[in-house]
PDB file of N, CA and C in Angstrom:
ATOM      1  N   MET R 133      33.716  -4.740  -5.428  1.00 87.00           N
ATOM      2  CA  MET R 133      32.298  -4.952  -5.276  1.00 87.00           C
ATOM      3  C   MET R 133      31.561  -3.970  -6.181  1.00 87.00           C
ATOM      4  N   PRO R 134      30.567  -4.439  -6.942  1.00 91.00           N
ATOM      5  CA  PRO R 134      29.833  -3.538  -7.837  1.00 91.00           C
ATOM      6  C   PRO R 134      28.984  -2.536  -7.047  1.00 91.00           C
ATOM      7  N   ALA R 135      28.814  -1.369  -7.634  1.00 94.00           N
ATOM      8  CA  ALA R 135      27.995  -0.332  -7.001  1.00 94.00           C
ATOM      9  C   ALA R 135      26.530  -0.774  -6.972  1.00 94.00           C
ATOM     10  N   ILE R 136      25.855  -0.459  -5.893  1.00 93.00           N
ATOM     11  CA  ILE R 136      24.430  -0.770  -5.778  1.00 93.00           C
ATOM     12  C   ILE R 136      23.643   0.233  -6.599  1.00 93.00           C
ATOM     13  N   GLN R 137      22.757  -0.272  -7.435  1.00 90.00           N
ATOM     14  CA  GLN R 137      21.924   0.588  -8.267  1.00 90.00           C
ATOM     15  C   GLN R 137      20.618   0.898  -7.531  1.00 90.00           C
ATOM     16  N   PRO R 138      20.286   2.165  -7.394  1.00 89.00           N
ATOM     17  CA  PRO R 138      19.024   2.503  -6.727  1.00 89.00           C
ATOM     18  C   PRO R 138      17.846   2.062  -7.601  1.00 89.00           C
ATOM     19  N   PRO R 139      16.719   1.743  -6.993  1.00 87.00           N
ATOM     20  CA  PRO R 139      15.564   1.326  -7.777  1.00 87.00           C
ATOM     21  C   PRO R 139      15.024   2.472  -8.622  1.00 87.00           C
ATOM     22  N   VAL R 140      14.397   2.117  -9.729  1.00 87.00           N
ATOM     23  CA  VAL R 140      13.766   3.093 -10.613  1.00 87.00           C
ATOM     24  C   VAL R 140      12.278   2.780 -10.651  1.00 87.00           C
ATOM     25  N   PHE R 141      11.454   3.774 -10.382  1.00 91.00           N
ATOM     26  CA  PHE R 141      10.011   3.604 -10.382  1.00 91.00           C
ATOM     27  C   PHE R 141       9.401   4.429 -11.502  1.00 91.00           C
ATOM     28  N   GLY R 142       8.276   3.985 -12.023  1.00 93.00           N
ATOM     29  CA  GLY R 142       7.565   4.748 -13.036  1.00 93.00           C
ATOM     30  C   GLY R 142       6.897   5.970 -12.432  1.00 93.00           C
ATOM     31  N   ASP R 143       6.266   6.760 -13.289  1.00 95.00           N
ATOM     32  CA  ASP R 143       5.617   8.002 -12.862  1.00 95.00           C
ATOM     33  C   ASP R 143       4.147   7.825 -12.484  1.00 95.00           C
ATOM     34  N   ALA R 144       3.585   6.655 -12.711  1.00 98.00           N
ATOM     35  CA  ALA R 144       2.158   6.443 -12.445  1.00 98.00           C
ATOM     36  C   ALA R 144       1.870   6.534 -10.945  1.00 98.00           C
ATOM     37  N   LEU R 145       0.715   7.094 -10.611  1.00 98.00           N
ATOM     38  CA  LEU R 145       0.288   7.251  -9.217  1.00 98.00           C
ATOM     39  C   LEU R 145      -0.996   6.459  -8.997  1.00 98.00           C
ATOM     40  N   PHE R 146      -1.048   5.747  -7.886  1.00 98.00           N
ATOM     41  CA  PHE R 146      -2.198   4.912  -7.553  1.00 98.00           C
ATOM     42  C   PHE R 146      -2.638   5.237  -6.131  1.00 98.00           C
ATOM     43  N   ASP R 147      -3.670   6.062  -6.016  1.00 98.00           N
ATOM     44  CA  ASP R 147      -4.214   6.464  -4.714  1.00 98.00           C
ATOM     45  C   ASP R 147      -5.094   5.333  -4.206  1.00 98.00           C
ATOM     46  N   VAL R 148      -4.862   4.876  -2.990  1.00 98.00           N
ATOM     47  CA  VAL R 148      -5.636   3.752  -2.450  1.00 98.00           C
ATOM     48  C   VAL R 148      -7.135   4.052  -2.412  1.00 98.00           C
ATOM     49  N   ARG R 149      -7.520   5.324  -2.321  1.00 98.00           N
ATOM     50  CA  ARG R 149      -8.951   5.673  -2.313  1.00 98.00           C
ATOM     51  C   ARG R 149      -9.624   5.324  -3.625  1.00 98.00           C
ATOM     52  N   ALA R 150      -8.874   5.394  -4.721  1.00 98.00           N
ATOM     53  CA  ALA R 150      -9.430   5.050  -6.034  1.00 98.00           C
ATOM     54  C   ALA R 150      -9.748   3.561  -6.130  1.00 98.00           C
ATOM     55  N   PHE R 151      -9.224   2.772  -5.200  1.00 98.00           N
ATOM     56  CA  PHE R 151      -9.462   1.334  -5.179  1.00 98.00           C
ATOM     57  C   PHE R 151     -10.416   0.943  -4.049  1.00 98.00           C
ATOM     58  N   GLY R 152     -11.063   1.948  -3.462  1.00 98.00           N
ATOM     59  CA  GLY R 152     -12.093   1.707  -2.457  1.00 98.00           C
ATOM     60  C   GLY R 152     -11.674   1.841  -1.010  1.00 98.00           C
ATOM     61  N   ALA R 153     -10.452   2.267  -0.731  1.00 98.00           N
ATOM     62  CA  ALA R 153     -10.000   2.397   0.653  1.00 98.00           C
ATOM     63  C   ALA R 153     -10.715   3.562   1.341  1.00 98.00           C
ATOM     64  N   VAL R 154     -10.994   3.366   2.619  1.00 98.00           N
ATOM     65  CA  VAL R 154     -11.694   4.360   3.443  1.00 98.00           C
ATOM     66  C   VAL R 154     -10.824   4.647   4.663  1.00 98.00           C
ATOM     67  N   ASP R 155     -10.634   5.924   4.969  1.00 97.00           N
ATOM     68  CA  ASP R 155      -9.698   6.323   6.041  1.00 97.00           C
ATOM     69  C   ASP R 155     -10.367   6.549   7.391  1.00 97.00           C
ATOM     70  N   ASP R 156     -11.299   5.687   7.762  1.00 97.00           N
ATOM     71  CA  ASP R 156     -11.999   5.879   9.031  1.00 97.00           C
ATOM     72  C   ASP R 156     -11.381   5.095  10.189  1.00 97.00           C
ATOM     73  N   GLY R 157     -10.334   4.310   9.927  1.00 95.00           N
ATOM     74  CA  GLY R 157      -9.684   3.538  10.972  1.00 95.00           C
ATOM     75  C   GLY R 157     -10.467   2.306  11.400  1.00 95.00           C
ATOM     76  N   LYS R 158     -11.623   2.050  10.749  1.00 96.00           N
ATOM     77  CA  LYS R 158     -12.476   0.914  11.115  1.00 96.00           C
ATOM     78  C   LYS R 158     -12.723  -0.024   9.935  1.00 96.00           C
ATOM     79  N   THR R 159     -12.739   0.535   8.738  1.00 97.00           N
ATOM     80  CA  THR R 159     -13.012  -0.251   7.537  1.00 97.00           C
ATOM     81  C   THR R 159     -11.774  -1.027   7.137  1.00 97.00           C
ATOM     82  N   ALA R 160     -11.934  -2.324   6.882  1.00 96.00           N
ATOM     83  CA  ALA R 160     -10.814  -3.154   6.433  1.00 96.00           C
ATOM     84  C   ALA R 160     -10.493  -2.797   4.985  1.00 96.00           C
ATOM     85  N   ASN R 161      -9.281  -2.330   4.741  1.00 98.00           N
ATOM     86  CA  ASN R 161      -8.855  -1.879   3.424  1.00 98.00           C
ATOM     87  C   ASN R 161      -7.876  -2.830   2.745  1.00 98.00           C
ATOM     88  N   THR R 162      -7.782  -4.053   3.213  1.00 97.00           N
ATOM     89  CA  THR R 162      -6.803  -4.995   2.683  1.00 97.00           C
ATOM     90  C   THR R 162      -6.978  -5.179   1.182  1.00 97.00           C
ATOM     91  N   GLY R 163      -8.204  -5.353   0.724  1.00 97.00           N
ATOM     92  CA  GLY R 163      -8.462  -5.548  -0.705  1.00 97.00           C
ATOM     93  C   GLY R 163      -8.085  -4.332  -1.536  1.00 97.00           C
ATOM     94  N   ALA R 164      -8.369  -3.147  -1.021  1.00 98.00           N
ATOM     95  CA  ALA R 164      -8.037  -1.921  -1.739  1.00 98.00           C
ATOM     96  C   ALA R 164      -6.521  -1.741  -1.846  1.00 98.00           C
ATOM     97  N   PHE R 165      -5.800  -2.009  -0.755  1.00 98.00           N
ATOM     98  CA  PHE R 165      -4.343  -1.918  -0.801  1.00 98.00           C
ATOM     99  C   PHE R 165      -3.792  -2.941  -1.794  1.00 98.00           C
ATOM    100  N   ARG R 166      -4.324  -4.156  -1.756  1.00 98.00           N
ATOM    101  CA  ARG R 166      -3.860  -5.216  -2.660  1.00 98.00           C
ATOM    102  C   ARG R 166      -4.099  -4.813  -4.118  1.00 98.00           C
ATOM    103  N   ALA R 167      -5.291  -4.300  -4.419  1.00 98.00           N
ATOM    104  CA  ALA R 167      -5.618  -3.909  -5.787  1.00 98.00           C
ATOM    105  C   ALA R 167      -4.729  -2.762  -6.272  1.00 98.00           C
ATOM    106  N   ALA R 168      -4.483  -1.778  -5.411  1.00 98.00           N
ATOM    107  CA  ALA R 168      -3.613  -0.658  -5.788  1.00 98.00           C
ATOM    108  C   ALA R 168      -2.192  -1.143  -6.051  1.00 98.00           C
ATOM    109  N   ILE R 169      -1.703  -2.048  -5.222  1.00 98.00           N
ATOM    110  CA  ILE R 169      -0.342  -2.579  -5.391  1.00 98.00           C
ATOM    111  C   ILE R 169      -0.248  -3.401  -6.669  1.00 98.00           C
ATOM    112  N   GLU R 170      -1.263  -4.209  -6.961  1.00 98.00           N
ATOM    113  CA  GLU R 170      -1.260  -5.019  -8.191  1.00 98.00           C
ATOM    114  C   GLU R 170      -1.240  -4.119  -9.433  1.00 98.00           C
ATOM    115  N   ALA R 171      -2.095  -3.099  -9.439  1.00 98.00           N
ATOM    116  CA  ALA R 171      -2.138  -2.177 -10.580  1.00 98.00           C
ATOM    117  C   ALA R 171      -0.810  -1.451 -10.730  1.00 98.00           C
ATOM    118  N   CYS R 172      -0.232  -1.046  -9.630  1.00 98.00           N
ATOM    119  CA  CYS R 172       1.041  -0.340  -9.652  1.00 98.00           C
ATOM    120  C   CYS R 172       2.169  -1.244 -10.139  1.00 98.00           C
ATOM    121  N   ALA R 173       2.152  -2.506  -9.738  1.00 97.00           N
ATOM    122  CA  ALA R 173       3.198  -3.440 -10.152  1.00 97.00           C
ATOM    123  C   ALA R 173       3.179  -3.635 -11.664  1.00 97.00           C
ATOM    124  N   GLU R 174       1.992  -3.586 -12.257  1.00 96.00           N
ATOM    125  CA  GLU R 174       1.876  -3.737 -13.712  1.00 96.00           C
ATOM    126  C   GLU R 174       2.486  -2.542 -14.442  1.00 96.00           C
ATOM    127  N   ALA R 175       2.211  -1.340 -13.940  1.00 96.00           N
ATOM    128  CA  ALA R 175       2.639  -0.115 -14.623  1.00 96.00           C
ATOM    129  C   ALA R 175       3.965   0.412 -14.115  1.00 96.00           C
ATOM    130  N   GLY R 176       4.249   0.155 -12.852  1.00 96.00           N
ATOM    131  CA  GLY R 176       5.410   0.763 -12.204  1.00 96.00           C
ATOM    132  C   GLY R 176       5.050   2.154 -11.727  1.00 96.00           C
ATOM    133  N   GLY R 177       5.295   2.438 -10.465  1.00 98.00           N
ATOM    134  CA  GLY R 177       4.968   3.765  -9.957  1.00 98.00           C
ATOM    135  C   GLY R 177       4.854   3.794  -8.451  1.00 98.00           C
ATOM    136  N   THR R 178       3.906   4.611  -7.975  1.00 98.00           N
ATOM    137  CA  THR R 178       3.766   4.866  -6.546  1.00 98.00           C
ATOM    138  C   THR R 178       2.340   4.623  -6.090  1.00 98.00           C
ATOM    139  N   VAL R 179       2.200   3.864  -5.018  1.00 98.00           N
ATOM    140  CA  VAL R 179       0.918   3.726  -4.337  1.00 98.00           C
ATOM    141  C   VAL R 179       0.897   4.803  -3.262  1.00 98.00           C
ATOM    142  N   GLN R 180      -0.097   5.678  -3.355  1.00 98.00           N
ATOM    143  CA  GLN R 180      -0.193   6.790  -2.418  1.00 98.00           C
ATOM    144  C   GLN R 180      -1.225   6.496  -1.332  1.00 98.00           C
ATOM    145  N   VAL R 181      -0.830   6.768  -0.092  1.00 98.00           N
ATOM    146  CA  VAL R 181      -1.722   6.640   1.052  1.00 98.00           C
ATOM    147  C   VAL R 181      -1.849   8.046   1.640  1.00 98.00           C
ATOM    148  N   PRO R 182      -2.995   8.702   1.419  1.00 98.00           N
ATOM    149  CA  PRO R 182      -3.171  10.069   1.918  1.00 98.00           C
ATOM    150  C   PRO R 182      -3.287  10.112   3.437  1.00 98.00           C
ATOM    151  N   ALA R 183      -3.291  11.315   3.985  1.00 98.00           N
ATOM    152  CA  ALA R 183      -3.481  11.496   5.420  1.00 98.00           C
ATOM    153  C   ALA R 183      -4.780  10.830   5.851  1.00 98.00           C
ATOM    154  N   GLY R 184      -4.753  10.223   7.005  1.00 98.00           N
ATOM    155  CA  GLY R 184      -5.925   9.537   7.535  1.00 98.00           C
ATOM    156  C   GLY R 184      -5.477   8.292   8.269  1.00 98.00           C
ATOM    157  N   GLU R 185      -6.441   7.552   8.783  1.00 98.00           N
ATOM    158  CA  GLU R 185      -6.145   6.312   9.492  1.00 98.00           C
ATOM    159  C   GLU R 185      -6.678   5.154   8.663  1.00 98.00           C
ATOM    160  N   TRP R 186      -5.777   4.274   8.250  1.00 98.00           N
ATOM    161  CA  TRP R 186      -6.076   3.203   7.309  1.00 98.00           C
ATOM    162  C   TRP R 186      -5.887   1.850   7.985  1.00 98.00           C
ATOM    163  N   LEU R 187      -6.963   1.082   8.117  1.00 98.00           N
ATOM    164  CA  LEU R 187      -6.896  -0.254   8.692  1.00 98.00           C
ATOM    165  C   LEU R 187      -6.699  -1.263   7.573  1.00 98.00           C
ATOM    166  N   THR R 188      -5.770  -2.180   7.750  1.00 97.00           N
ATOM    167  CA  THR R 188      -5.517  -3.200   6.733  1.00 97.00           C
ATOM    168  C   THR R 188      -4.968  -4.460   7.371  1.00 97.00           C
ATOM    169  N   GLY R 189      -5.032  -5.527   6.609  1.00 96.00           N
ATOM    170  CA  GLY R 189      -4.350  -6.762   6.968  1.00 96.00           C
ATOM    171  C   GLY R 189      -2.950  -6.682   6.383  1.00 96.00           C
ATOM    172  N   PRO R 190      -2.376  -7.813   5.980  1.00 97.00           N
ATOM    173  CA  PRO R 190      -1.008  -7.796   5.472  1.00 97.00           C
ATOM    174  C   PRO R 190      -0.882  -6.996   4.176  1.00 97.00           C
ATOM    175  N   ILE R 191       0.256  -6.350   4.022  1.00 97.00           N
ATOM    176  CA  ILE R 191       0.593  -5.635   2.787  1.00 97.00           C
ATOM    177  C   ILE R 191       1.784  -6.358   2.171  1.00 97.00           C
ATOM    178  N   HIS R 192       1.600  -6.836   0.939  1.00 97.00           N
ATOM    179  CA  HIS R 192       2.680  -7.531   0.228  1.00 97.00           C
ATOM    180  C   HIS R 192       3.140  -6.637  -0.919  1.00 97.00           C
ATOM    181  N   LEU R 193       4.287  -6.009  -0.753  1.00 96.00           N
ATOM    182  CA  LEU R 193       4.809  -5.148  -1.807  1.00 96.00           C
ATOM    183  C   LEU R 193       5.375  -5.991  -2.939  1.00 96.00           C
ATOM    184  N   ARG R 194       5.422  -5.409  -4.120  1.00 95.00           N
ATOM    185  CA  ARG R 194       5.917  -6.095  -5.297  1.00 95.00           C
ATOM    186  C   ARG R 194       6.992  -5.238  -5.954  1.00 95.00           C
ATOM    187  N   SER R 195       7.666  -5.822  -6.914  1.00 94.00           N
ATOM    188  CA  SER R 195       8.657  -5.070  -7.687  1.00 94.00           C
ATOM    189  C   SER R 195       7.959  -3.932  -8.419  1.00 94.00           C
ATOM    190  N   ARG R 196       8.693  -2.847  -8.632  1.00 94.00           N
ATOM    191  CA  ARG R 196       8.218  -1.668  -9.355  1.00 94.00           C
ATOM    192  C   ARG R 196       7.182  -0.861  -8.587  1.00 94.00           C
ATOM    193  N   VAL R 197       7.067  -1.123  -7.257  1.00 97.00           N
ATOM    194  CA  VAL R 197       6.073  -0.427  -6.429  1.00 97.00           C
ATOM    195  C   VAL R 197       6.780   0.348  -5.325  1.00 97.00           C
ATOM    196  N   ARG R 198       6.486   1.638  -5.280  1.00 97.00           N
ATOM    197  CA  ARG R 198       6.939   2.473  -4.159  1.00 97.00           C
ATOM    198  C   ARG R 198       5.691   2.792  -3.346  1.00 97.00           C
ATOM    199  N   LEU R 199       5.750   2.614  -2.046  1.00 98.00           N
ATOM    200  CA  LEU R 199       4.633   2.923  -1.155  1.00 98.00           C
ATOM    201  C   LEU R 199       4.943   4.247  -0.482  1.00 98.00           C
ATOM    202  N   HIS R 200       4.065   5.225  -0.678  1.00 98.00           N
ATOM    203  CA  HIS R 200       4.285   6.558  -0.098  1.00 98.00           C
ATOM    204  C   HIS R 200       3.142   6.898   0.845  1.00 98.00           C
ATOM    205  N   LEU R 201       3.487   7.145   2.111  1.00 98.00           N
ATOM    206  CA  LEU R 201       2.513   7.605   3.091  1.00 98.00           C
ATOM    207  C   LEU R 201       2.664   9.113   3.248  1.00 98.00           C
ATOM    208  N   ALA R 202       1.580   9.826   3.003  1.00 98.00           N
ATOM    209  CA  ALA R 202       1.588  11.280   3.150  1.00 98.00           C
ATOM    210  C   ALA R 202       1.719  11.641   4.625  1.00 98.00           C
ATOM    211  N   ALA R 203       2.124  12.882   4.888  1.00 98.00           N
ATOM    212  CA  ALA R 203       2.163  13.374   6.266  1.00 98.00           C
ATOM    213  C   ALA R 203       0.769  13.201   6.860  1.00 98.00           C
ATOM    214  N   GLY R 204       0.703  12.634   8.048  1.00 98.00           N
ATOM    215  CA  GLY R 204      -0.576  12.420   8.711  1.00 98.00           C
ATOM    216  C   GLY R 204      -1.237  11.089   8.380  1.00 98.00           C
ATOM    217  N   ALA R 205      -0.616  10.290   7.529  1.00 98.00           N
ATOM    218  CA  ALA R 205      -1.160   8.963   7.211  1.00 98.00           C
ATOM    219  C   ALA R 205      -0.685   7.963   8.255  1.00 98.00           C
ATOM    220  N   VAL R 206      -1.622   7.180   8.754  1.00 98.00           N
ATOM    221  CA  VAL R 206      -1.306   6.138   9.730  1.00 98.00           C
ATOM    222  C   VAL R 206      -1.900   4.832   9.201  1.00 98.00           C
ATOM    223  N   VAL R 207      -1.056   3.821   9.048  1.00 98.00           N
ATOM    224  CA  VAL R 207      -1.529   2.499   8.640  1.00 98.00           C
ATOM    225  C   VAL R 207      -1.583   1.645   9.900  1.00 98.00           C
ATOM    226  N   ARG R 208      -2.776   1.174  10.210  1.00 98.00           N
ATOM    227  CA  ARG R 208      -2.970   0.303  11.370  1.00 98.00           C
ATOM    228  C   ARG R 208      -3.239  -1.102  10.851  1.00 98.00           C
ATOM    229  N   PHE R 209      -2.501  -2.056  11.380  1.00 97.00           N
ATOM    230  CA  PHE R 209      -2.662  -3.432  10.945  1.00 97.00           C
ATOM    231  C   PHE R 209      -3.678  -4.143  11.824  1.00 97.00           C
ATOM    232  N   SER R 210      -4.492  -4.956  11.188  1.00 96.00           N
ATOM    233  CA  SER R 210      -5.543  -5.703  11.860  1.00 96.00           C
ATOM    234  C   SER R 210      -4.968  -6.555  12.989  1.00 96.00           C
ATOM    235  N   THR R 211      -5.734  -6.696  14.035  1.00 95.00           N
ATOM    236  CA  THR R 211      -5.340  -7.572  15.134  1.00 95.00           C
ATOM    237  C   THR R 211      -6.034  -8.928  15.032  1.00 95.00           C
ATOM    238  N   ARG R 212      -6.810  -9.119  13.958  1.00 93.00           N
ATOM    239  CA  ARG R 212      -7.497 -10.399  13.758  1.00 93.00           C
ATOM    240  C   ARG R 212      -6.519 -11.424  13.181  1.00 93.00           C
ATOM    241  N   PHE R 213      -6.317 -12.498  13.883  1.00 94.00           N
ATOM    242  CA  PHE R 213      -5.409 -13.553  13.452  1.00 94.00           C
ATOM    243  C   PHE R 213      -5.785 -14.087  12.074  1.00 94.00           C
ATOM    244  N   ALA R 214      -7.069 -14.249  11.814  1.00 92.00           N
ATOM    245  CA  ALA R 214      -7.541 -14.808  10.550  1.00 92.00           C
ATOM    246  C   ALA R 214      -7.129 -13.962   9.339  1.00 92.00           C
ATOM    247  N   ASP R 215      -6.887 -12.692   9.520  1.00 89.00           N
ATOM    248  CA  ASP R 215      -6.490 -11.828   8.405  1.00 89.00           C
ATOM    249  C   ASP R 215      -5.109 -12.176   7.864  1.00 89.00           C
ATOM    250  N   TYR R 216      -4.347 -12.955   8.601  1.00 89.00           N
ATOM    251  CA  TYR R 216      -2.960 -13.238   8.214  1.00 89.00           C
ATOM    252  C   TYR R 216      -2.738 -14.686   7.788  1.00 89.00           C
ATOM    253  N   LEU R 217      -3.822 -15.458   7.644  1.00 86.00           N
ATOM    254  CA  LEU R 217      -3.696 -16.847   7.212  1.00 86.00           C
ATOM    255  C   LEU R 217      -3.668 -16.967   5.709  1.00 86.00           C
TER     256      LEU R 217
END
């Protein structure tokens, strides 16, 4: 069986705050997470989620994207059914 190759990520960093995310636990950050992931997928690198409480709908990761949650970061997923359609 061939050896499994670990993934390789680029050095670029994409902080979700730079894409408009707000860590108040009330603001829907789905668009900001999506935009950060899209930008990261193009360049390859890491989407950073700093400490705080981040509300979002679905998160769809892509190739070349590493998602890093800092110590104290909490991602809360929306309870609204419509956010997942």
